[in-house]
JSON list of C-alpha atoms in Angstrom, two decimals:
[
{"chain": "A", "resi": 1, "resn": "UNK", "atom": "CA", "xyz": [-8.89, -13.53, 3.22]},
{"chain": "A", "resi": 2, "resn": "UNK", "atom": "CA", "xyz": [-6.12, -11.79, 1.53]},
{"chain": "A", "resi": 3, "resn": "UNK", "atom": "CA", "xyz": [-3.74, -8.98, 2.55]},
{"chain": "A", "resi": 4, "resn": "UNK", "atom": "CA", "xyz": [-2.21, -6.61, -0.06]},
{"chain": "A", "resi": 5, "resn": "UNK", "atom": "CA", "xyz": [0.66, -4.80, 0.80]},
{"chain": "A", "resi": 6, "resn": "UNK", "atom": "CA", "xyz": [2.34, -2.09, -1.10]},
{"chain": "A", "resi": 7, "resn": "UNK", "atom": "CA", "xyz": [4.41, 1.33, -0.78]},
{"chain": "A", "resi": 8, "resn": "UNK", "atom": "CA", "xyz": [7.81, 0.14, -0.27]},
{"chain": "A", "resi": 9, "resn": "UNK", "atom": "CA", "xyz": [10.67, 1.66, -2.30]},
{"chain": "A", "resi": 10, "resn": "UNK", "atom": "CA", "xyz": [14.14, 3.21, -2.31]},
{"chain": "A", "resi": 11, "resn": "UNK", "atom": "CA", "xyz": [14.77, 6.14, -0.14]},
{"chain": "A", "resi": 12, "resn": "UNK", "atom": "CA", "xyz": [17.52, 8.45, 1.12]},
{"chain": "A", "resi": 13, "resn": "UNK", "atom": "CA", "xyz": [18.45, 8.66, 4.82]},
{"chain": "A", "resi": 14, "resn": "UNK", "atom": "CA", "xyz": [16.18, 10.95, 6.51]},
{"chain": "A", "resi": 15, "resn": "UNK", "atom": "CA", "xyz": [13.39, 10.53, 3.81]},
{"chain": "A", "resi": 16, "resn": "UNK", "atom": "CA", "xyz": [9.90, 9.19, 4.31]},
{"chain": "A", "resi": 17, "resn": "UNK", "atom": "CA", "xyz": [7.70, 6.24, 2.85]},
{"chain": "A", "resi": 18, "resn": "UNK", "atom": "CA", "xyz": [4.08, 5.18, 3.56]},
{"chain": "A", "resi": 19, "resn": "UNK", "atom": "CA", "xyz": [3.14, 1.48, 3.69]},
{"chain": "A", "resi": 20, "resn": "UNK", "atom": "CA", "xyz": [-0.25, 0.32, 3.06]},
{"chain": "A", "resi": 21, "resn": "UNK", "atom": "CA", "xyz": [-2.13, -3.07, 3.64]},
{"chain": "A", "resi": 22, "resn": "UNK", "atom": "CA", "xyz": [-5.50, -3.75, 2.59]},
{"chain": "A", "resi": 23, "resn": "UNK", "atom": "CA", "xyz": [-7.51, -6.68, 3.80]},
{"chain": "A", "resi": 24, "resn": "UNK", "atom": "CA", "xyz": [-10.10, -8.22, 1.64]},
{"chain": "A", "resi": 25, "resn": "UNK", "atom": "CA", "xyz": [-12.48, -11.31, 1.57]},
{"chain": "A", "resi": 26, "resn": "UNK", "atom": "CA", "xyz": [-15.02, -12.87, 4.02]},
{"chain": "A", "resi": 27, "resn": "UNK", "atom": "CA", "xyz": [-14.30, -10.45, 6.84]},
{"chain": "A", "resi": 28, "resn": "UNK", "atom": "CA", "xyz": [-16.48, -9.84, 9.80]},
{"chain": "A", "resi": 29, "resn": "UNK", "atom": "CA", "xyz": [-14.36, -7.89, 12.12]},
{"chain": "A", "resi": 30, "resn": "UNK", "atom": "CA", "xyz": [-10.68, -6.92, 12.25]},
{"chain": "A", "resi": 31, "resn": "UNK", "atom": "CA", "xyz": [-8.95, -6.85, 15.82]},
{"chain": "A", "resi": 32, "resn": "UNK", "atom": "CA", "xyz": [-5.30, -5.97, 15.66]},
{"chain": "A", "resi": 33, "resn": "UNK", "atom": "CA", "xyz": [-3.40, -4.79, 12.87]},
{"chain": "A", "resi": 34, "resn": "UNK", "atom": "CA", "xyz": [0.18, -4.66, 12.67]},
{"chain": "A", "resi": 35, "resn": "UNK", "atom": "CA", "xyz": [3.62, -4.25, 10.92]},
{"chain": "A", "resi": 36, "resn": "UNK", "atom": "CA", "xyz": [6.73, -6.48, 11.28]},
{"chain": "A", "resi": 37, "resn": "UNK", "atom": "CA", "xyz": [9.99, -6.32, 9.38]},
{"chain": "A", "resi": 38, "resn": "UNK", "atom": "CA", "xyz": [12.85, -8.55, 8.49]},
{"chain": "A", "resi": 39, "resn": "UNK", "atom": "CA", "xyz": [16.10, -7.52, 7.37]},
{"chain": "A", "resi": 40, "resn": "UNK", "atom": "CA", "xyz": [18.59, -9.70, 5.63]},
{"chain": "A", "resi": 41, "resn": "UNK", "atom": "CA", "xyz": [19.94, -12.28, 7.86]},
{"chain": "A", "resi": 42, "resn": "UNK", "atom": "CA", "xyz": [17.92, -11.57, 10.84]},
{"chain": "A", "resi": 43, "resn": "UNK", "atom": "CA", "xyz": [14.76, -12.60, 12.17]},
{"chain": "A", "resi": 44, "resn": "UNK", "atom": "CA", "xyz": [11.40, -11.08, 11.76]},
{"chain": "A", "resi": 45, "resn": "UNK", "atom": "CA", "xyz": [10.74, -8.26, 14.38]},
{"chain": "A", "resi": 46, "resn": "UNK", "atom": "CA", "xyz": [7.51, -6.56, 15.33]},
{"chain": "A", "resi": 47, "resn": "UNK", "atom": "CA", "xyz": [7.40, -2.66, 14.26]},
{"chain": "A", "resi": 48, "resn": "UNK", "atom": "CA", "xyz": [4.15, -1.41, 15.56]},
{"chain": "A", "resi": 49, "resn": "UNK", "atom": "CA", "xyz": [0.61, -2.44, 16.14]},
{"chain": "A", "resi": 50, "resn": "UNK", "atom": "CA", "xyz": [-2.92, -0.98, 16.23]},
{"chain": "A", "resi": 51, "resn": "UNK", "atom": "CA", "xyz": [-5.99, -2.05, 18.13]},
{"chain": "A", "resi": 52, "resn": "UNK", "atom": "CA", "xyz": [-9.73, -1.82, 16.74]},
{"chain": "A", "resi": 53, "resn": "UNK", "atom": "CA", "xyz": [-10.31, 1.22, 19.18]},
{"chain": "A", "resi": 54, "resn": "UNK", "atom": "CA", "xyz": [-7.08, 2.96, 17.90]},
{"chain": "A", "resi": 55, "resn": "UNK", "atom": "CA", "xyz": [-4.71, 2.33, 20.60]},
{"chain": "A", "resi": 56, "resn": "UNK", "atom": "CA", "xyz": [-1.18, 1.93, 19.15]},
{"chain": "A", "resi": 57, "resn": "UNK", "atom": "CA", "xyz": [2.18, 0.59, 20.22]},
{"chain": "A", "resi": 58, "resn": "UNK", "atom": "CA", "xyz": [5.60, 0.81, 18.99]},
{"chain": "A", "resi": 59, "resn": "UNK", "atom": "CA", "xyz": [8.92, -1.07, 18.93]},
{"chain": "A", "resi": 60, "resn": "UNK", "atom": "CA", "xyz": [11.74, 1.10, 20.59]},
{"chain": "A", "resi": 61, "resn": "UNK", "atom": "CA", "xyz": [13.78, 1.58, 17.58]},
{"chain": "A", "resi": 62, "resn": "UNK", "atom": "CA", "xyz": [10.86, 3.36, 15.51]},
{"chain": "A", "resi": 63, "resn": "UNK", "atom": "CA", "xyz": [9.09, 4.99, 18.24]},
{"chain": "A", "resi": 64, "resn": "UNK", "atom": "CA", "xyz": [8.71, 8.83, 17.37]},
{"chain": "A", "resi": 65, "resn": "UNK", "atom": "CA", "xyz": [9.61, 8.33, 13.93]},
{"chain": "A", "resi": 66, "resn": "UNK", "atom": "CA", "xyz": [6.76, 5.81, 12.64]},
{"chain": "A", "resi": 67, "resn": "UNK", "atom": "CA", "xyz": [3.06, 6.18, 12.97]},
{"chain": "A", "resi": 68, "resn": "UNK", "atom": "CA", "xyz": [0.69, 3.38, 12.41]},
{"chain": "A", "resi": 69, "resn": "UNK", "atom": "CA", "xyz": [-3.15, 4.28, 11.43]},
{"chain": "A", "resi": 70, "resn": "UNK", "atom": "CA", "xyz": [-6.04, 2.37, 10.22]},
{"chain": "A", "resi": 71, "resn": "UNK", "atom": "CA", "xyz": [-9.25, 3.08, 8.23]},
{"chain": "A", "resi": 72, "resn": "UNK", "atom": "CA", "xyz": [-11.98, 0.38, 9.40]},
{"chain": "A", "resi": 73, "resn": "UNK", "atom": "CA", "xyz": [-13.96, 1.29, 6.62]},
{"chain": "A", "resi": 74, "resn": "UNK", "atom": "CA", "xyz": [-11.47, 0.09, 4.06]},
{"chain": "A", "resi": 75, "resn": "UNK", "atom": "CA", "xyz": [-9.94, -2.55, 6.29]},
{"chain": "A", "resi": 76, "resn": "UNK", "atom": "CA", "xyz": [-6.56, -0.90, 5.74]},
{"chain": "A", "resi": 77, "resn": "UNK", "atom": "CA", "xyz": [-3.47, -0.25, 7.79]},
{"chain": "A", "resi": 78, "resn": "UNK", "atom": "CA", "xyz": [-0.81, 2.31, 7.20]},
{"chain": "A", "resi": 79, "resn": "UNK", "atom": "CA", "xyz": [2.61, 2.93, 8.24]},
{"chain": "A", "resi": 80, "resn": "UNK", "atom": "CA", "xyz": [3.98, 6.44, 7.97]},
{"chain": "A", "resi": 81, "resn": "UNK", "atom": "CA", "xyz": [7.74, 6.12, 8.29]},
{"chain": "A", "resi": 82, "resn": "UNK", "atom": "CA", "xyz": [9.80, 9.37, 8.76]},
{"chain": "A", "resi": 83, "resn": "UNK", "atom": "CA", "xyz": [13.43, 10.09, 9.44]},
{"chain": "A", "resi": 84, "resn": "UNK", "atom": "CA", "xyz": [14.25, 6.60, 7.84]},
{"chain": "A", "resi": 85, "resn": "UNK", "atom": "CA", "xyz": [17.68, 5.29, 8.87]},
{"chain": "A", "resi": 86, "resn": "UNK", "atom": "CA", "xyz": [19.87, 2.68, 6.79]},
{"chain": "A", "resi": 87, "resn": "UNK", "atom": "CA", "xyz": [19.08, 0.01, 9.52]},
{"chain": "A", "resi": 88, "resn": "UNK", "atom": "CA", "xyz": [15.23, 0.69, 8.76]},
{"chain": "A", "resi": 89, "resn": "UNK", "atom": "CA", "xyz": [16.12, -1.51, 5.50]},
{"chain": "A", "resi": 90, "resn": "UNK", "atom": "CA", "xyz": [13.90, -4.47, 5.60]},
{"chain": "A", "resi": 91, "resn": "UNK", "atom": "CA", "xyz": [11.01, -6.45, 4.26]},
{"chain": "A", "resi": 92, "resn": "UNK", "atom": "CA", "xyz": [8.00, -5.12, 5.83]},
{"chain": "A", "resi": 93, "resn": "UNK", "atom": "CA", "xyz": [4.94, -7.32, 6.45]},
{"chain": "A", "resi": 94, "resn": "UNK", "atom": "CA", "xyz": [1.48, -6.48, 7.61]},
{"chain": "A", "resi": 95, "resn": "UNK", "atom": "CA", "xyz": [-0.27, -8.79, 9.91]},
{"chain": "A", "resi": 96, "resn": "UNK", "atom": "CA", "xyz": [-3.99, -8.90, 10.85]},
{"chain": "A", "resi": 97, "resn": "UNK", "atom": "CA", "xyz": [-6.08, -10.65, 13.41]},
{"chain": "A", "resi": 98, "resn": "UNK", "atom": "CA", "xyz": [-9.41, -10.81, 12.42]},
{"chain": "A", "resi": 99, "resn": "UNK", "atom": "CA", "xyz": [-12.76, -12.82, 12.67]},
{"chain": "A", "resi": 100, "resn": "UNK", "atom": "CA", "xyz": [-14.21, -14.14, 9.32]},
{"chain": "A", "resi": 101, "resn": "UNK", "atom": "CA", "xyz": [-17.97, -14.38, 8.40]},
{"chain": "A", "resi": 102, "resn": "UNK", "atom": "CA", "xyz": [-17.85, -18.09, 9.83]},
{"chain": "A", "resi": 103, "resn": "UNK", "atom": "CA", "xyz": [-16.70, -16.58, 13.46]},
{"chain": "A", "resi": 104, "resn": "UNK", "atom": "CA", "xyz": [-13.42, -18.26, 12.85]},
{"chain": "A", "resi": 105, "resn": "UNK", "atom": "CA", "xyz": [-10.45, -16.06, 14.35]},
{"chain": "A", "resi": 106, "resn": "UNK", "atom": "CA", "xyz": [-6.99, -16.06, 12.71]},
{"chain": "A", "resi": 107, "resn": "UNK", "atom": "CA", "xyz": [-3.90, -14.11, 11.71]},
{"chain": "A", "resi": 108, "resn": "UNK", "atom": "CA", "xyz": [-3.13, -13.39, 8.32]},
{"chain": "A", "resi": 109, "resn": "UNK", "atom": "CA", "xyz": [0.13, -12.15, 6.71]},
{"chain": "A", "resi": 110, "resn": "UNK", "atom": "CA", "xyz": [0.69, -9.90, 3.78]},
{"chain": "A", "resi": 111, "resn": "UNK", "atom": "CA", "xyz": [3.41, -10.46, 1.35]},
{"chain": "A", "resi": 112, "resn": "UNK", "atom": "CA", "xyz": [6.38, -8.43, 2.16]},
{"chain": "A", "resi": 113, "resn": "UNK", "atom": "CA", "xyz": [7.09, -4.90, 0.73]},
{"chain": "A", "resi": 114, "resn": "UNK", "atom": "CA", "xyz": [10.77, -4.03, 0.50]},
{"chain": "A", "resi": 115, "resn": "UNK", "atom": "CA", "xyz": [12.01, -0.76, 2.09]},
{"chain": "A", "resi": 116, "resn": "UNK", "atom": "CA", "xyz": [15.76, 0.17, 1.22]},
{"chain": "A", "resi": 117, "resn": "UNK", "atom": "CA", "xyz": [17.00, 3.23, 3.01]},
{"chain": "A", "resi": 118, "resn": "UNK", "atom": "CA", "xyz": [20.62, 4.28, 1.22]},
{"chain": "A", "resi": 119, "resn": "UNK", "atom": "CA", "xyz": [22.20, 7.19, -0.33]}
]
């Protein structure tokens, strides 16, 4: 199983970005999909998650500005980030909890995609 994340970049404060993360490989079923971020010198923190049924949860710093969604047919999770602030600058990582075709459950991480919010 592999996760491929993309969509990061440089954006001015108040701007928007959309992150993508696609899972591929021997996947039977994906349960939770989520995003985490890690700013320089800080620990990785949870940002948002979405269950297989569509229920979403957000951390306090991003609630109301970020929207997580998923396309189950494409095994892809998205993070729409609006009203970006300099403190949103971080490497963003997708995380997926899934069951593979051998019925093993595991968590997988994508490679980080860097988001820089600066004027």
